[in-house]
Amino acid sequence: DTGVSQDPRHKITKRGQNVTFRCDPISEHNRLYWYRQTLGQGPEFLTYFQNEAQLEKSRLLSDRFSAERPKGSFSTLEIQRTEQGDSAMYLCASWGGRGRETQYFGPGTRLLVL
Amino acid sequence: DQQVKQNSPSLSVQEGRISILNCDYTNSMFDYFLWYKKYPAEGPTFLISISSIKDKNEDGRFTVFLNKSAKHLSLHIVPSQPGDSAVYFCAASEGDDKIIFGKGTRLHILP
């Protein structure tokens, strides 16, 4: 257990539905990252927050995706009008800033879009 | 355009022998390299790292070697143990920027 939790762990949805995932980082960590991992690939960066500010978004993050981190604590990732290509593992990581090795990953949310 | 490449999707090694996992990168601005280990249904966990100013870092059974001129790094595990069976991701970053991952190598430790 890294101290980073994600909810839900699994989500099955029908194409066109909206889904929302939550990440609770390690409490004193000010930076939070979202990654997506598809089969046979490594985690791919989506976006990150420094406290409540979203500082960078990958071109992978289409306009159907939105992420928030109100009050600089937990974060949510919403996917609107899901497509089958959105099926993936969505990983959250928090970073305490002392060294790159201190980026801790949560267990991930596995999304299946039917 | 893959900046971090792991060209071996899988590797099988006899228990007790040395496991060598390889990784190549293209971005010469990367200054920090990491290896992560991942079990099924879990997030990646940090294993070992190396700064670009070093060419070797050792932590117990794990050693990472960096060859900057060849833009190549490798992870050595010796001796290999059954619990080492997992997917290993090579990763790199530039400054405090995001981490870029390779596709991973699945390591099987054979009894």
XYZ file of N, CA and C in Angstrom:
675
model
N 0.846 -1.197 0.000
C 0.000 0.000 0.000
C 0.883 1.250 0.000
N 0.761 2.063 -1.058
C 1.621 3.246 -1.192
C 1.059 4.452 -0.463
N -0.194 4.363 -0.035
C -0.819 5.517 0.602
C -1.663 6.336 -0.368
N -1.618 5.975 -1.650
C -2.449 6.624 -2.661
C -3.623 5.690 -2.957
N -4.838 6.193 -2.832
C -6.004 5.347 -3.086
C -6.784 5.861 -4.284
N -7.414 4.931 -4.975
C -8.224 5.278 -6.140
C -9.560 4.558 -6.054
N -10.585 5.228 -6.516
C -11.925 4.671 -6.447
C -12.722 5.070 -7.689
N -13.451 4.140 -8.340
C -13.489 2.711 -8.021
C -12.247 1.997 -8.542
N -12.083 0.751 -8.202
C -10.976 -0.037 -8.755
C -11.323 -0.571 -10.146
N -12.606 -0.798 -10.386
C -13.053 -1.302 -11.680
C -14.337 -0.566 -12.064
N -14.474 -0.317 -13.355
C -15.686 0.330 -13.837
C -16.001 -0.220 -15.220
N -17.226 -0.716 -15.363
C -17.709 -1.150 -16.673
C -18.838 -0.212 -17.048
N -18.784 0.329 -18.247
C -19.802 1.267 -18.662
C -20.127 1.053 -20.141
N -21.228 1.587 -20.559
C -21.621 1.494 -21.963
C -21.131 2.723 -22.697
N -20.811 2.538 -23.937
C -20.357 3.632 -24.791
C -21.348 4.785 -24.728
N -20.812 5.990 -24.561
C -21.654 7.175 -24.511
C -21.963 7.662 -23.114
N -21.713 6.811 -22.107
C -21.955 7.215 -20.721
C -20.783 8.034 -20.197
N -21.046 8.779 -19.129
C -19.993 9.536 -18.452
C -19.503 8.741 -17.248
N -18.209 8.834 -16.973
C -17.641 8.183 -15.789
C -16.741 9.166 -15.055
N -16.634 8.969 -13.761
C -15.766 9.817 -12.933
C -14.956 8.940 -12.004
N -13.656 9.219 -11.951
C -12.759 8.484 -11.067
C -12.205 9.448 -10.021
N -11.881 8.876 -8.863
C -11.344 9.701 -7.782
C -9.983 9.185 -7.360
N -9.107 10.112 -6.999
C -7.792 9.768 -6.471
C -7.569 10.545 -5.181
N -7.166 9.839 -4.149
C -6.770 10.479 -2.891
C -5.269 10.299 -2.724
N -4.503 11.379 -2.844
C -3.046 11.256 -2.757
C -2.580 11.181 -1.304
N -1.291 11.020 -1.128
C -0.688 11.122 0.199
C -0.889 12.565 0.656
N -1.335 12.748 1.868
C -1.890 14.032 2.299
C -0.915 15.202 2.181
N 0.347 15.004 2.424
C 1.265 16.143 2.386
C 1.866 16.383 0.992
N 1.488 15.574 0.020
C 2.033 15.725 -1.334
C 1.289 16.812 -2.092
N 2.036 17.751 -2.673
C 1.362 18.851 -3.357
C 1.204 18.616 -4.852
N 1.866 17.605 -5.394
C 1.748 17.372 -6.832
C 1.023 16.038 -7.073
N 0.103 16.043 -8.027
C -0.699 14.862 -8.341
C -0.735 14.670 -9.845
N -0.500 13.442 -10.294
C -0.438 13.110 -11.715
C -1.524 12.099 -12.072
N -2.017 12.200 -13.298
C -2.875 11.161 -13.879
C -2.158 10.560 -15.083
N -2.192 9.223 -15.158
C -1.633 8.491 -16.282
C -2.686 7.521 -16.797
N -2.520 7.096 -18.033
C -3.367 6.056 -18.606
C -2.459 4.950 -19.122
N -2.861 3.701 -18.849
C -2.084 2.570 -19.340
C -2.989 1.627 -20.113
N -2.673 1.416 -21.374
C -3.402 0.456 -22.194
C -2.565 -0.806 -22.336
N -3.202 -1.848 -22.846
C -2.553 -3.159 -22.915
C -1.268 -3.099 -23.737
N -0.194 -3.596 -23.152
C 1.069 -3.653 -23.866
C 1.840 -2.346 -23.887
N 1.334 -1.355 -23.172
C 1.999 -0.051 -23.125
C 2.387 0.288 -21.693
N 3.321 1.214 -21.571
C 3.614 1.749 -20.257
C 2.635 2.861 -19.917
N 2.649 3.316 -18.679
C 1.777 4.443 -18.317
C 2.098 5.674 -19.167
N 1.047 6.338 -19.658
C 1.213 7.540 -20.473
C 0.650 8.731 -19.713
N 1.428 9.782 -19.649
C 1.050 10.969 -18.906
C -0.198 11.617 -19.503
N -1.136 11.998 -18.627
C -2.333 12.717 -19.060
C -2.310 14.172 -18.598
N -2.115 14.372 -17.282
C -2.153 15.723 -16.741
C -1.574 15.710 -15.330
N -1.225 16.913 -14.823
C -0.809 16.968 -13.437
C -1.196 18.283 -12.777
N -1.299 18.239 -11.474
C -1.670 19.380 -10.644
C -0.546 19.678 -9.654
N -0.331 20.962 -9.454
C 0.493 21.443 -8.362
C -0.500 22.122 -7.421
N -0.738 21.513 -6.284
C -1.845 21.938 -5.406
C -3.135 21.911 -6.227
N -3.884 23.006 -6.309
C -5.151 22.957 -7.053
C -5.004 23.384 -8.508
N -3.817 23.820 -8.890
C -3.605 24.318 -10.246
C -3.218 23.189 -11.203
N -3.956 23.108 -12.318
C -3.628 22.126 -13.352
C -2.561 22.752 -14.241
N -1.346 22.216 -14.216
C -0.221 22.868 -14.863
C 0.095 22.360 -16.258
N -0.263 21.137 -16.563
C 0.041 20.609 -17.885
C -0.979 19.557 -18.268
N -1.354 19.560 -19.551
C -2.261 18.552 -20.082
C -1.649 17.953 -21.329
N -1.671 16.630 -21.417
C -1.162 15.950 -22.596
C -2.148 16.103 -23.752
N -1.616 15.970 -24.975
C -2.523 15.983 -26.133
C -3.403 14.746 -26.147
N -3.073 13.736 -25.312
C -3.933 12.557 -25.176
C -5.255 12.920 -24.502
N -5.261 14.024 -23.771
C -6.432 14.426 -23.005
C -7.359 15.223 -23.917
N -8.292 14.492 -24.558
C -9.217 15.177 -25.464
C -10.191 16.032 -24.662
N -11.032 16.787 -25.380
C -11.959 17.668 -24.684
C -13.069 16.900 -23.975
N -13.110 15.582 -24.141
C -14.075 14.781 -23.376
C -13.569 14.480 -21.966
N -12.296 14.747 -21.747
C -11.684 14.486 -20.452
C -11.565 15.792 -19.673
N -11.873 15.729 -18.383
C -11.630 16.883 -17.528
C -11.169 16.394 -16.164
N -10.226 17.106 -15.604
C -9.697 16.750 -14.293
C -9.754 17.967 -13.393
N -9.986 17.690 -12.121
C -10.040 18.760 -11.130
C -9.320 18.321 -9.875
N -8.869 19.306 -9.128
C -8.296 19.030 -7.821
C -8.682 20.181 -6.890
N -9.944 20.206 -6.498
C -10.401 21.297 -5.633
C -9.682 21.273 -4.293
N -9.282 22.431 -3.834
C -8.620 22.577 -2.531
C -7.280 21.841 -2.454
N -6.769 21.408 -3.578
C -5.451 20.789 -3.582
C -5.352 19.474 -2.853
N -6.493 18.801 -2.669
C -6.439 17.512 -1.965
C -6.714 16.389 -2.954
N -7.901 15.772 -2.879
C -8.217 14.690 -3.816
C -8.417 15.261 -5.215
N -8.378 14.364 -6.202
C -8.594 14.774 -7.581
C -9.631 13.869 -8.220
N -10.344 14.412 -9.204
C -11.270 13.610 -9.985
C -10.913 13.717 -11.457
N -11.118 12.634 -12.164
C -10.944 12.585 -13.620
C -12.268 12.142 -14.213
N -12.866 12.980 -15.043
C -14.147 12.655 -15.658
C -13.956 12.435 -17.149
N -14.592 11.408 -17.656
C -14.617 11.163 -19.092
C -16.072 11.246 -19.537
N -16.355 12.152 -20.436
C -17.716 12.292 -20.957
C -17.846 11.518 -22.270
N -19.053 11.025 -22.509
C -19.357 10.322 -23.764
C -18.275 9.282 -24.066
N -18.125 8.340 -23.164
C -17.039 7.372 -23.288
C -17.080 6.627 -24.621
N -15.893 6.274 -25.079
C -15.720 5.499 -26.311
C -14.956 4.230 -25.963
N -15.044 3.228 -26.838
C -14.371 1.966 -26.553
C -12.862 2.154 -26.416
N -12.324 3.113 -27.126
C -10.890 3.400 -27.035
C -10.460 3.980 -25.702
N -11.427 4.350 -24.870
C -11.090 4.862 -23.537
C -10.801 3.732 -22.560
N -11.098 2.507 -22.962
C -10.847 1.358 -22.080
C -9.361 1.284 -21.764
N -9.025 1.318 -20.492
C -7.632 1.376 -20.066
C -7.586 1.313 -18.552
N -6.361 1.270 -18.024
C -6.146 1.441 -16.586
C -5.787 2.910 -16.383
N -6.477 3.585 -15.485
C -6.185 4.982 -15.184
C -5.479 5.032 -13.835
N -4.256 5.542 -13.873
C -3.394 5.553 -12.696
C -3.216 6.971 -12.182
N -3.209 7.078 -10.883
C -2.957 8.347 -10.222
C -1.647 8.205 -9.445
N -0.870 9.267 -9.391
C 0.364 9.245 -8.614
C 0.517 10.563 -7.883
N 1.044 10.507 -6.692
C 1.325 11.752 -5.974
C 2.814 11.835 -5.682
N 3.283 13.066 -5.603
C 4.722 13.305 -5.487
C 4.983 14.339 -4.421
N 5.911 13.973 -3.518
C 6.240 14.883 -2.443
C 7.282 15.915 -2.803
N 7.899 15.785 -3.970
C 8.797 16.827 -4.452
C 10.234 16.694 -4.032
N 10.592 15.677 -3.255
C 11.985 15.603 -2.782
C 12.884 14.890 -3.781
N 12.327 14.097 -4.644
C 13.109 13.358 -5.628
C 12.150 12.600 -6.503
N 12.548 12.380 -7.745
C 11.602 11.757 -8.675
C 11.187 10.377 -8.208
N 12.032 9.698 -7.444
C 11.673 8.356 -6.982
C 10.536 8.378 -5.986
N 10.184 9.554 -5.480
C 9.112 9.616 -4.493
C 7.760 9.897 -5.141
N 7.584 9.494 -6.378
C 6.267 9.538 -7.012
C 5.617 8.186 -6.745
N 4.555 8.226 -5.967
C 3.887 6.999 -5.533
C 2.597 6.806 -6.305
N 2.419 5.602 -6.834
C 1.250 5.300 -7.636
C 0.159 4.635 -6.813
N -1.077 4.947 -7.158
C -2.212 4.224 -6.628
C -2.409 2.925 -7.386
N -3.397 2.119 -6.982
C -3.618 0.819 -7.616
C -4.289 0.911 -8.986
N -4.820 2.073 -9.309
C -5.439 2.247 -10.615
C -6.929 1.954 -10.636
N -7.596 2.518 -11.623
C -9.001 2.211 -11.929
C -9.022 1.612 -13.321
N -9.517 0.377 -13.399
C -9.605 -0.269 -14.710
C -10.970 0.021 -15.317
N -10.978 0.673 -16.467
C -12.219 1.045 -17.158
C -12.426 0.156 -18.372
N -13.616 -0.380 -18.486
C -14.006 -1.139 -19.673
C -15.244 -0.495 -20.261
N -15.130 -0.052 -21.491
C -16.259 0.570 -22.187
C -16.800 -0.422 -23.207
N -18.058 -0.793 -23.027
C -18.673 -1.804 -23.913
C -19.369 -1.163 -25.102
N 6.100 8.986 -31.208
C 7.548 8.960 -31.089
C 7.923 8.537 -29.664
N 8.450 7.318 -29.559
C 8.767 6.795 -28.235
C 10.102 7.309 -27.766
N 10.117 8.008 -26.661
C 11.360 8.547 -26.131
C 12.086 7.535 -25.252
N 11.355 6.577 -24.718
C 11.939 5.527 -23.872
C 11.521 4.183 -24.459
N 12.508 3.372 -24.805
C 12.207 2.132 -25.522
C 12.709 0.916 -24.764
N 11.820 -0.043 -24.590
C 12.204 -1.339 -24.056
C 11.869 -2.342 -25.134
N 12.880 -2.834 -25.805
C 12.668 -3.624 -27.008
C 12.357 -5.089 -26.746
N 12.539 -5.541 -25.510
C 12.218 -6.930 -25.195
C 10.909 -6.975 -24.422
N 9.838 -7.481 -25.042
C 8.560 -7.546 -24.323
C 8.609 -8.516 -23.152
N 9.440 -9.566 -23.274
C 9.501 -10.531 -22.179
C 10.890 -11.144 -22.083
N 11.155 -11.693 -20.903
C 12.457 -12.282 -20.615
C 12.251 -13.392 -19.591
N 12.861 -14.549 -19.852
C 12.782 -15.662 -18.901
C 14.180 -15.966 -18.386
N 14.292 -16.095 -17.068
C 15.591 -16.315 -16.432
C 15.451 -17.387 -15.356
N 16.434 -18.221 -15.261
C 16.430 -19.264 -14.237
C 16.642 -18.628 -12.857
N 15.932 -19.145 -11.881
C 16.103 -18.688 -10.503
C 17.575 -18.802 -10.096
N 18.084 -17.770 -9.451
C 19.471 -17.760 -9.009
C 20.428 -17.129 -10.000
N 19.984 -17.009 -11.275
C 20.858 -16.415 -12.288
C 20.646 -14.895 -12.321
N 21.401 -14.237 -13.186
C 21.279 -12.791 -13.325
C 20.207 -12.446 -14.365
N 19.359 -11.493 -14.038
C 18.397 -10.946 -14.997
C 18.932 -9.594 -15.457
N 18.941 -9.385 -16.761
C 19.389 -8.097 -17.314
C 18.278 -7.539 -18.189
N 17.742 -6.406 -17.781
C 16.702 -5.735 -18.549
C 17.287 -4.467 -19.165
N 17.006 -4.271 -20.439
C 17.614 -3.167 -21.169
C 16.607 -2.087 -21.545
N 17.142 -0.887 -21.724
C 16.299 0.261 -22.041
C 17.126 1.265 -22.844
N 16.538 1.839 -23.870
C 17.180 2.885 -24.659
C 16.317 4.135 -24.623
N 16.944 5.287 -24.738
C 16.183 6.528 -24.762
C 16.714 7.433 -25.861
N 15.881 8.362 -26.277
C 16.269 9.235 -27.385
C 16.475 10.689 -26.960
N 15.881 11.089 -25.858
C 15.933 12.490 -25.448
C 17.191 12.746 -24.608
N 18.135 13.472 -25.152
C 19.390 13.721 -24.440
C 19.211 14.688 -23.268
N 18.031 15.281 -23.139
C 17.771 16.192 -22.026
C 17.323 15.451 -20.767
N 17.008 14.174 -20.891
C 16.643 13.406 -19.694
C 17.817 13.434 -18.717
N 17.503 13.703 -17.446
C 18.585 13.747 -16.466
C 18.344 12.822 -15.285
N 17.266 12.058 -15.355
C 16.977 11.154 -14.245
C 16.258 9.954 -14.806
N 16.690 8.773 -14.368
C 16.156 7.532 -14.915
C 15.700 6.637 -13.762
N 14.589 5.961 -13.994
C 14.003 5.157 -12.929
C 13.567 3.805 -13.480
N 13.537 2.832 -12.605
C 12.924 1.548 -12.915
C 11.775 1.317 -11.942
N 10.644 0.900 -12.500
C 9.474 0.570 -11.713
C 9.140 -0.891 -11.948
N 8.552 -1.481 -10.938
C 8.102 -2.871 -11.002
C 6.588 -2.871 -10.860
N 5.917 -3.703 -11.622
C 4.459 -3.733 -11.552
C 3.945 -5.161 -11.522
N 3.143 -5.445 -10.495
C 2.414 -6.704 -10.424
C 1.017 -6.487 -10.987
N 0.350 -7.554 -11.447
C -1.025 -7.415 -11.954
C -1.941 -6.781 -10.914
N -2.838 -5.944 -11.370
C -3.860 -5.309 -10.528
C -3.269 -4.361 -9.482
N -2.011 -3.951 -9.658
C -1.412 -2.967 -8.764
C -0.800 -1.849 -9.603
N -0.592 -0.694 -8.974
C 0.124 0.370 -9.662
C 1.613 0.088 -9.657
N 2.380 0.763 -10.505
C 3.839 0.586 -10.509
C 4.435 1.012 -9.176
N 5.466 0.300 -8.751
C 6.180 0.682 -7.536
C 7.639 0.971 -7.879
N 8.173 2.019 -7.305
C 9.541 2.433 -7.565
C 10.525 1.357 -7.109
N 11.543 1.125 -7.948
C 12.542 0.112 -7.637
C 13.915 0.735 -7.382
N 14.418 1.447 -8.359
C 15.749 2.025 -8.257
C 15.864 3.152 -9.274
N 16.737 4.103 -9.015
C 16.894 5.224 -9.935
C 18.375 5.554 -10.111
N 18.641 6.410 -11.104
C 20.007 6.880 -11.319
C 19.961 8.268 -11.930
N 20.805 9.127 -11.441
C 20.950 10.460 -12.007
C 21.895 10.389 -13.197
N 21.741 11.339 -14.110
C 22.589 11.331 -15.313
C 24.056 11.643 -15.010
N 24.348 12.086 -13.811
C 25.750 12.383 -13.473
C 26.485 11.134 -12.994
N 25.743 10.048 -12.845
C 26.352 8.796 -12.403
C 26.287 7.766 -13.515
N 27.077 6.694 -13.389
C 26.965 5.619 -14.370
C 26.548 4.296 -13.724
N 26.411 4.296 -12.409
C 26.007 3.070 -11.731
C 25.359 3.422 -10.402
N 24.321 2.677 -10.083
C 23.709 2.797 -8.759
C 23.268 1.413 -8.319
N 23.583 1.076 -7.083
C 23.331 -0.268 -6.589
C 22.477 -0.210 -5.333
N 21.530 -1.141 -5.254
C 20.673 -1.238 -4.061
C 20.355 -2.704 -3.861
N 21.123 -3.335 -2.986
C 20.906 -4.756 -2.723
C 21.145 -5.593 -3.962
N 20.147 -6.356 -4.355
C 20.281 -7.229 -5.531
C 20.131 -6.477 -6.852
N 19.768 -5.209 -6.786
C 19.459 -4.434 -7.982
C 20.554 -3.413 -8.275
N 21.005 -3.402 -9.527
C 21.992 -2.424 -9.974
C 21.527 -1.842 -11.293
N 21.583 -0.525 -11.404
C 21.267 0.120 -12.670
C 22.544 0.732 -13.226
N 22.767 0.500 -14.521
C 23.920 1.047 -15.226
C 23.419 2.031 -16.277
N 24.123 3.159 -16.390
C 23.759 4.167 -17.371
C 24.941 4.437 -18.295
N 24.704 4.342 -19.598
C 25.692 4.677 -20.613
C 25.133 5.848 -21.411
N 25.535 7.056 -21.011
C 24.938 8.251 -21.631
C 25.302 8.389 -23.093
N 26.517 8.016 -23.451
C 26.919 8.172 -24.848
C 26.091 7.283 -25.764
N 25.699 6.123 -25.255
C 24.872 5.208 -26.044
C 23.391 5.421 -25.791
N 23.052 6.314 -24.855
C 21.665 6.536 -24.439
C 21.018 5.194 -24.085
N 21.677 4.493 -23.218
C 21.256 3.145 -22.856
C 21.389 2.951 -21.345
N 20.395 2.291 -20.775
C 20.534 1.884 -19.382
C 20.052 0.450 -19.223
N 20.543 -0.165 -18.163
C 20.160 -1.550 -17.928
C 19.952 -1.760 -16.427
N 19.097 -2.707 -16.122
C 18.830 -3.109 -14.744
C 19.312 -4.550 -14.577
N 20.173 -4.760 -13.605
C 20.663 -6.094 -13.311
C 20.070 -6.555 -11.982
N 19.542 -7.754 -11.976
C 19.000 -8.343 -10.750
C 19.771 -9.641 -10.503
N 20.475 -9.670 -9.365
C 21.250 -10.881 -9.096
C 21.312 -11.137 -7.588
N 21.012 -12.346 -7.127
C 20.435 -13.425 -7.913
C 18.925 -13.212 -8.115
N 18.405 -13.707 -9.210
C 16.972 -13.586 -9.474
C 16.185 -14.524 -8.564
N 15.049 -14.009 -8.090
C 14.203 -14.786 -7.186
C 12.791 -14.874 -7.767
N 12.015 -15.878 -7.351
C 10.654 -16.034 -7.901
C 9.800 -14.776 -7.752
N 9.952 -14.066 -6.637
C 9.175 -12.840 -6.418
C 9.531 -11.707 -7.351
N 10.593 -11.878 -8.124
C 10.977 -10.847 -9.096
C 10.133 -10.933 -10.365
N 9.366 -11.986 -10.519
C 8.510 -12.108 -11.700
C 7.468 -10.991 -11.682
N 7.527 -10.137 -12.685
C 6.671 -8.951 -12.754
C 6.956 -8.253 -14.078
N 6.263 -7.152 -14.317
C 6.582 -6.291 -15.455
C 7.466 -5.158 -14.946
N 8.548 -4.902 -15.649
C 9.489 -3.854 -15.264
C 9.421 -2.724 -16.296
N 9.208 -1.514 -15.783
C 9.157 -0.347 -16.644
C 10.400 0.504 -16.441
N 11.027 0.857 -17.526
C 12.084 1.845 -17.538
C 11.399 3.204 -17.722
N 11.903 4.230 -17.043
C 11.275 5.541 -17.130
C 12.339 6.625 -17.040
N 12.017 7.797 -17.541
C 12.982 8.896 -17.535
C 12.256 10.221 -17.374
N 12.978 11.201 -16.849
C 12.384 12.530 -16.732
C 13.448 13.594 -16.959
N 12.970 14.787 -17.254
C 13.834 15.942 -17.469
C 13.491 16.985 -16.416
N 14.413 17.327 -15.579
C 14.135 18.260 -14.498
C 13.040 17.707 -13.608
N 12.132 18.582 -13.211
C 11.012 18.154 -12.366
C 9.796 17.800 -13.197
N 10.003 17.550 -14.467
C 8.902 17.294 -15.386
C 8.328 15.891 -15.176
N 7.299 15.616 -15.915
C 6.629 14.320 -15.845
C 7.590 13.192 -16.204
N 7.206 11.990 -15.755
C 8.000 10.799 -16.042
C 7.479 10.164 -17.319
N 8.393 9.796 -18.203
C 8.057 9.118 -19.460
C 8.434 7.645 -19.303
N 7.480 6.776 -19.563
C 7.679 5.345 -19.370
C 7.916 4.621 -20.689
N 8.674 3.523 -20.623
C 8.752 2.579 -21.729
C 7.555 1.640 -21.682
N 7.503 0.704 -22.628
C 6.362 -0.205 -22.725
C 6.431 -1.353 -21.727
N 7.589 -1.563 -21.136
C 7.721 -2.604 -20.124
C 8.297 -3.897 -20.669
N 8.931 -4.642 -19.778
C 9.430 -5.985 -20.074
C 8.887 -6.919 -18.998
N 8.235 -7.992 -19.450
C 7.708 -8.964 -18.486
C 8.813 -9.965 -18.162
N 9.189 -10.027 -16.913
C 10.243 -10.938 -16.456
C 9.613 -12.168 -15.814
N 10.023 -13.346 -16.314
C 9.589 -14.613 -15.730
C 10.794 -15.272 -15.088
N 10.700 -15.569 -13.804
C 11.777 -16.292 -13.137
C 11.369 -17.761 -13.061
N 12.160 -18.585 -13.686
C 11.851 -20.009 -13.795
C 12.463 -20.787 -12.638
N 11.711 -21.747 -12.098
C 12.242 -22.530 -10.955
C 13.361 -23.478 -11.376
